[in-house]
Amino acid sequence: DSGVTQTPKHLITATGQRVTLRCSPRSGDLSVYWYQQSLDQGLQFLIQYYNGEERAKGNILERFSAQQFPDLHSELNLSSLELGDSALYFCASSVPANTEAFFGQGTRLTVV
Amino acid sequence: DQQVKQNSPSLSVQEGRISILNCDYTNSMFDYFLWYKKYPAEGPTFLISISSIKDKNEDGRFTVFLNKSAKHLSLHIVPSQPGDSAVYFCAASPTNFGNEKLTFGTGTRLTIIP
């Protein structure tokens, strides 16, 4: 158990819908990272938050947004969903950025 | 454009022998490199890392080698054990802040044969 909790574990939704994925980092970790892993692909970095502020952005679509709340949990919002958004979404956390990051088990999103 | 490439999708190695996993990168701005291990239904777990100022880092059975001129790194596991069977991801960061803006390879599935 990495200490990073992601909910839900599985999500099936229809095209055009909006979903929210939730991540609770390890206690004390200030940095939260979101990654997307599509079939047979590596993990694609989406976005990083540090203590509530956006710190780095990767290949995140405009239809996607995220935030980190004062209690340090983070949510990734995916809207106007398309079939190609079906993927595993991982959250990771670390104390500052340059220490080991711990990954959650992921949320498997299926868009039908 | 795959900036971090793991050209071997799978690798099988006899228990007790050396496992060598390879990774190539194209972005010369990458400054920090990491290896992650992933079991089914779990998130990746950090294994070992190396800064661009080094060419080797060792941690127990795991050693990572970095050849900056060739833009190549490799992970050696000696001796290989059945519990090492997993998918291994190579990752690179453009900063010395290890986890920032990580770019991952597509992974190599390592199977250790008892």
Short mmCIF file of C-alpha atoms in Angstrom, two decimals:
data_model
loop_
_atom_site.label_atom_id
_atom_site.label_comp_id
_atom_site.label_asym_id
_atom_site.label_seq_id
_atom_site.Cartn_x
_atom_site.Cartn_y
_atom_site.Cartn_z
CA ASP A 1 0.00 0.00 0.00
CA SER A 2 1.60 3.26 -1.20
CA GLY A 3 -0.56 5.44 1.01
CA VAL A 4 -2.02 7.24 -2.01
CA THR A 5 -5.73 6.63 -2.41
CA GLN A 6 -7.58 7.07 -5.68
CA THR A 7 -11.33 6.84 -6.08
CA PRO A 8 -13.17 5.40 -7.82
CA LYS A 9 -11.16 2.38 -8.97
CA HIS A 10 -13.34 1.90 -12.04
CA LEU A 11 -15.60 4.26 -13.90
CA ILE A 12 -17.72 3.65 -16.97
CA THR A 13 -19.40 6.60 -18.59
CA ALA A 14 -20.79 7.74 -21.91
CA THR A 15 -19.26 10.07 -24.45
CA GLY A 16 -19.95 13.71 -23.79
CA GLN A 17 -20.20 13.23 -20.04
CA ARG A 18 -18.11 14.75 -17.26
CA VAL A 19 -16.34 12.85 -14.49
CA THR A 20 -14.25 13.70 -11.45
CA LEU A 21 -11.39 11.54 -10.26
CA ARG A 22 -10.19 11.97 -6.73
CA CYS A 23 -6.78 11.52 -5.16
CA SER A 24 -5.78 11.60 -1.51
CA PRO A 25 -2.00 11.91 -1.22
CA ARG A 26 0.15 10.36 1.47
CA SER A 27 -0.01 12.21 4.73
CA GLY A 28 2.36 15.17 4.59
CA ASP A 29 3.00 15.03 0.85
CA LEU A 30 2.63 18.46 -0.71
CA SER A 31 3.11 17.57 -4.37
CA VAL A 32 0.46 15.76 -6.36
CA TYR A 33 0.92 14.56 -9.94
CA TRP A 34 -1.61 13.22 -12.44
CA TYR A 35 -0.74 10.80 -15.22
CA GLN A 36 -2.70 9.15 -18.00
CA GLN A 37 -1.84 5.71 -19.32
CA SER A 38 -3.63 4.72 -22.51
CA LEU A 39 -3.46 1.20 -23.90
CA ASP A 40 0.13 0.13 -24.67
CA GLN A 41 1.39 3.61 -23.91
CA GLY A 42 3.71 4.95 -21.28
CA LEU A 43 2.40 7.18 -18.56
CA GLN A 44 1.75 10.67 -19.90
CA PHE A 45 2.31 13.48 -17.43
CA LEU A 46 -0.76 15.69 -17.17
CA ILE A 47 -0.28 18.18 -14.36
CA GLN A 48 1.41 18.77 -11.01
CA TYR A 49 0.24 20.71 -7.98
CA TYR A 50 2.34 21.79 -5.06
CA ASN A 51 0.62 22.88 -1.87
CA GLY A 52 -2.47 24.00 -3.70
CA GLU A 53 -0.77 25.78 -6.58
CA GLU A 54 -0.30 24.51 -10.11
CA ARG A 55 3.40 23.87 -10.56
CA ALA A 56 3.85 22.14 -13.90
CA LYS A 57 1.71 21.26 -16.86
CA GLY A 58 2.17 18.49 -19.35
CA ASN A 59 0.02 17.23 -22.20
CA ILE A 60 -3.26 18.02 -20.53
CA LEU A 61 -6.20 18.68 -22.82
CA GLU A 62 -8.27 21.83 -22.39
CA ARG A 63 -11.27 19.60 -21.60
CA PHE A 64 -9.37 18.42 -18.52
CA SER A 65 -8.74 20.43 -15.39
CA ALA A 66 -7.46 19.74 -11.93
CA GLN A 67 -7.15 21.37 -8.56
CA GLN A 68 -5.60 20.71 -5.19
CA PHE A 69 -7.60 21.63 -2.14
CA PRO A 70 -6.43 23.06 1.21
CA ASP A 71 -6.46 19.57 2.72
CA LEU A 72 -4.08 18.61 -0.15
CA HIS A 73 -6.40 16.14 -1.84
CA SER A 74 -6.68 16.65 -5.57
CA GLU A 75 -9.36 16.18 -8.19
CA LEU A 76 -9.01 15.69 -11.91
CA ASN A 77 -12.05 16.77 -13.90
CA LEU A 78 -12.57 15.35 -17.36
CA SER A 79 -15.35 16.83 -19.48
CA SER A 80 -16.90 16.29 -22.92
CA LEU A 81 -15.50 12.80 -22.76
CA GLU A 82 -14.46 11.02 -25.92
CA LEU A 83 -13.78 7.35 -26.57
CA GLY A 84 -10.06 8.11 -26.71
CA ASP A 85 -10.10 9.33 -23.12
CA SER A 86 -10.50 5.73 -21.97
CA ALA A 87 -7.36 5.06 -19.95
CA LEU A 88 -5.86 4.43 -16.56
CA TYR A 89 -5.41 7.65 -14.63
CA PHE A 90 -2.75 7.61 -11.95
CA CYS A 91 -2.15 10.04 -9.16
CA ALA A 92 1.18 10.24 -7.36
CA SER A 93 2.44 12.29 -4.45
CA SER A 94 5.76 13.28 -2.93
CA VAL A 95 6.93 15.52 -0.10
CA PRO A 96 8.73 18.08 -2.27
CA ALA A 97 9.30 17.22 -5.94
CA ASN A 98 12.74 15.75 -5.55
CA THR A 99 11.94 12.85 -3.28
CA GLU A 100 10.43 9.54 -4.21
CA ALA A 101 6.92 9.78 -5.61
CA PHE A 102 4.33 7.24 -4.53
CA PHE A 103 1.62 6.20 -6.96
CA GLY A 104 -1.96 5.25 -6.28
CA GLN A 105 -3.53 2.17 -7.84
CA GLY A 106 -5.16 4.22 -10.55
CA THR A 107 -8.67 4.85 -11.80
CA ARG A 108 -9.66 2.93 -14.90
CA LEU A 109 -11.95 5.11 -16.99
CA THR A 110 -13.94 3.53 -19.78
CA VAL A 111 -15.85 5.83 -22.11
CA VAL A 112 -18.54 4.06 -24.15
CA ASP B 1 6.97 11.85 -30.58
CA GLN B 2 8.22 9.30 -28.06
CA GLN B 3 11.03 11.04 -26.19
CA VAL B 4 11.72 8.04 -23.97
CA LYS B 5 11.82 4.69 -25.71
CA GLN B 6 11.90 1.19 -24.41
CA ASN B 7 12.25 -0.85 -27.56
CA SER B 8 11.82 -4.26 -25.96
CA PRO B 9 8.20 -4.81 -24.95
CA SER B 10 9.14 -8.01 -23.17
CA LEU B 11 12.11 -9.92 -21.81
CA SER B 12 12.43 -13.39 -20.28
CA VAL B 13 15.36 -14.27 -18.04
CA GLN B 14 16.28 -17.38 -16.10
CA GLU B 15 16.19 -17.04 -12.32
CA GLY B 16 19.64 -16.23 -10.95
CA ARG B 17 20.86 -14.67 -14.19
CA ILE B 18 21.28 -10.99 -15.01
CA SER B 19 18.35 -9.01 -16.39
CA ILE B 20 19.24 -6.00 -18.52
CA LEU B 21 16.53 -3.55 -19.43
CA ASN B 22 17.30 -0.78 -21.87
CA CYS B 23 15.99 2.71 -22.41
CA ASP B 24 16.85 5.40 -24.97
CA TYR B 25 15.91 9.05 -24.90
CA THR B 26 16.02 11.82 -27.45
CA ASN B 27 15.67 14.99 -25.39
CA SER B 28 19.08 16.30 -24.33
CA MET B 29 17.37 18.49 -21.73
CA PHE B 30 16.60 15.47 -19.56
CA ASP B 31 18.60 15.74 -16.38
CA TYR B 32 17.31 13.02 -14.10
CA PHE B 33 16.32 9.46 -14.83
CA LEU B 34 14.27 6.97 -12.89
CA TRP B 35 13.15 3.37 -13.12
CA TYR B 36 9.76 2.27 -11.88
CA LYS B 37 8.39 -1.22 -11.44
CA LYS B 38 4.72 -2.06 -11.86
CA TYR B 39 2.78 -5.14 -10.82
CA PRO B 40 -0.71 -5.79 -12.24
CA ALA B 41 -3.50 -3.80 -10.60
CA GLU B 42 -1.00 -1.65 -8.73
CA GLY B 43 0.52 1.75 -9.36
CA PRO B 44 4.19 2.05 -10.35
CA THR B 45 6.71 1.94 -7.53
CA PHE B 46 10.02 3.75 -7.58
CA LEU B 47 13.04 1.51 -7.97
CA ILE B 48 16.19 3.52 -8.57
CA SER B 49 17.28 6.83 -10.07
CA ILE B 50 20.33 8.53 -11.49
CA SER B 51 21.31 12.13 -12.02
CA SER B 52 22.92 13.19 -15.29
CA ILE B 53 26.12 14.01 -13.45
CA LYS B 54 26.67 10.35 -12.69
CA ASP B 55 27.13 7.34 -14.93
CA LYS B 56 26.24 4.63 -12.45
CA ASN B 57 24.08 4.18 -9.41
CA GLU B 58 23.74 0.98 -7.43
CA ASP B 59 21.19 -0.15 -4.89
CA GLY B 60 21.44 -3.75 -3.82
CA ARG B 61 20.67 -6.00 -6.78
CA PHE B 62 19.76 -3.04 -8.96
CA THR B 63 22.23 -0.92 -10.90
CA VAL B 64 21.41 1.83 -13.36
CA PHE B 65 23.95 2.90 -15.97
CA LEU B 66 23.73 6.17 -17.87
CA ASN B 67 25.54 6.91 -21.13
CA LYS B 68 24.78 10.55 -21.84
CA SER B 69 26.61 10.70 -25.15
CA ALA B 70 24.54 7.80 -26.44
CA LYS B 71 21.39 9.01 -24.66
CA HIS B 72 20.99 5.54 -23.28
CA LEU B 73 20.38 4.06 -19.87
CA SER B 74 20.06 0.54 -18.66
CA LEU B 75 18.87 -1.24 -15.55
CA HIS B 76 20.74 -4.34 -14.43
CA ILE B 77 19.18 -6.75 -11.98
CA VAL B 78 21.55 -9.33 -10.52
CA PRO B 79 20.65 -11.97 -9.59
CA SER B 80 17.14 -12.02 -11.02
CA GLN B 81 14.42 -13.40 -8.76
CA PRO B 82 10.86 -14.53 -9.51
CA GLY B 83 9.50 -11.51 -7.61
CA ASP B 84 11.19 -9.28 -10.15
CA SER B 85 8.61 -10.31 -12.76
CA ALA B 86 6.81 -7.05 -13.50
CA VAL B 87 6.61 -4.24 -16.03
CA TYR B 88 9.54 -1.83 -15.79
CA PHE B 89 9.20 1.77 -16.87
CA CYS B 90 12.04 4.11 -17.58
CA ALA B 91 11.29 7.80 -16.90
CA ALA B 92 13.14 11.07 -17.42
CA SER B 93 12.80 14.56 -16.03
CA PRO B 94 14.16 17.86 -17.42
CA THR B 95 14.93 19.07 -13.94
CA ASN B 96 16.95 17.89 -11.00
CA PHE B 97 13.71 17.82 -9.07
CA GLY B 98 13.19 14.14 -9.68
CA ASN B 99 9.50 13.85 -10.23
CA GLU B 100 8.74 17.00 -12.15
CA LYS B 101 7.41 16.65 -15.68
CA LEU B 102 8.37 13.00 -15.90
CA THR B 103 8.26 11.45 -19.35
CA PHE B 104 7.79 7.68 -19.23
CA GLY B 105 8.67 4.98 -21.71
CA THR B 106 6.12 2.37 -22.75
CA GLY B 107 7.54 -0.27 -20.43
CA THR B 108 9.25 -3.65 -20.69
CA ARG B 109 7.53 -6.72 -19.27
CA LEU B 110 10.17 -8.78 -17.48
CA THR B 111 9.44 -12.44 -16.79
CA ILE B 112 11.78 -14.39 -14.57
CA ILE B 113 11.70 -18.09 -15.32
CA PRO B 114 12.21 -20.29 -12.25
#
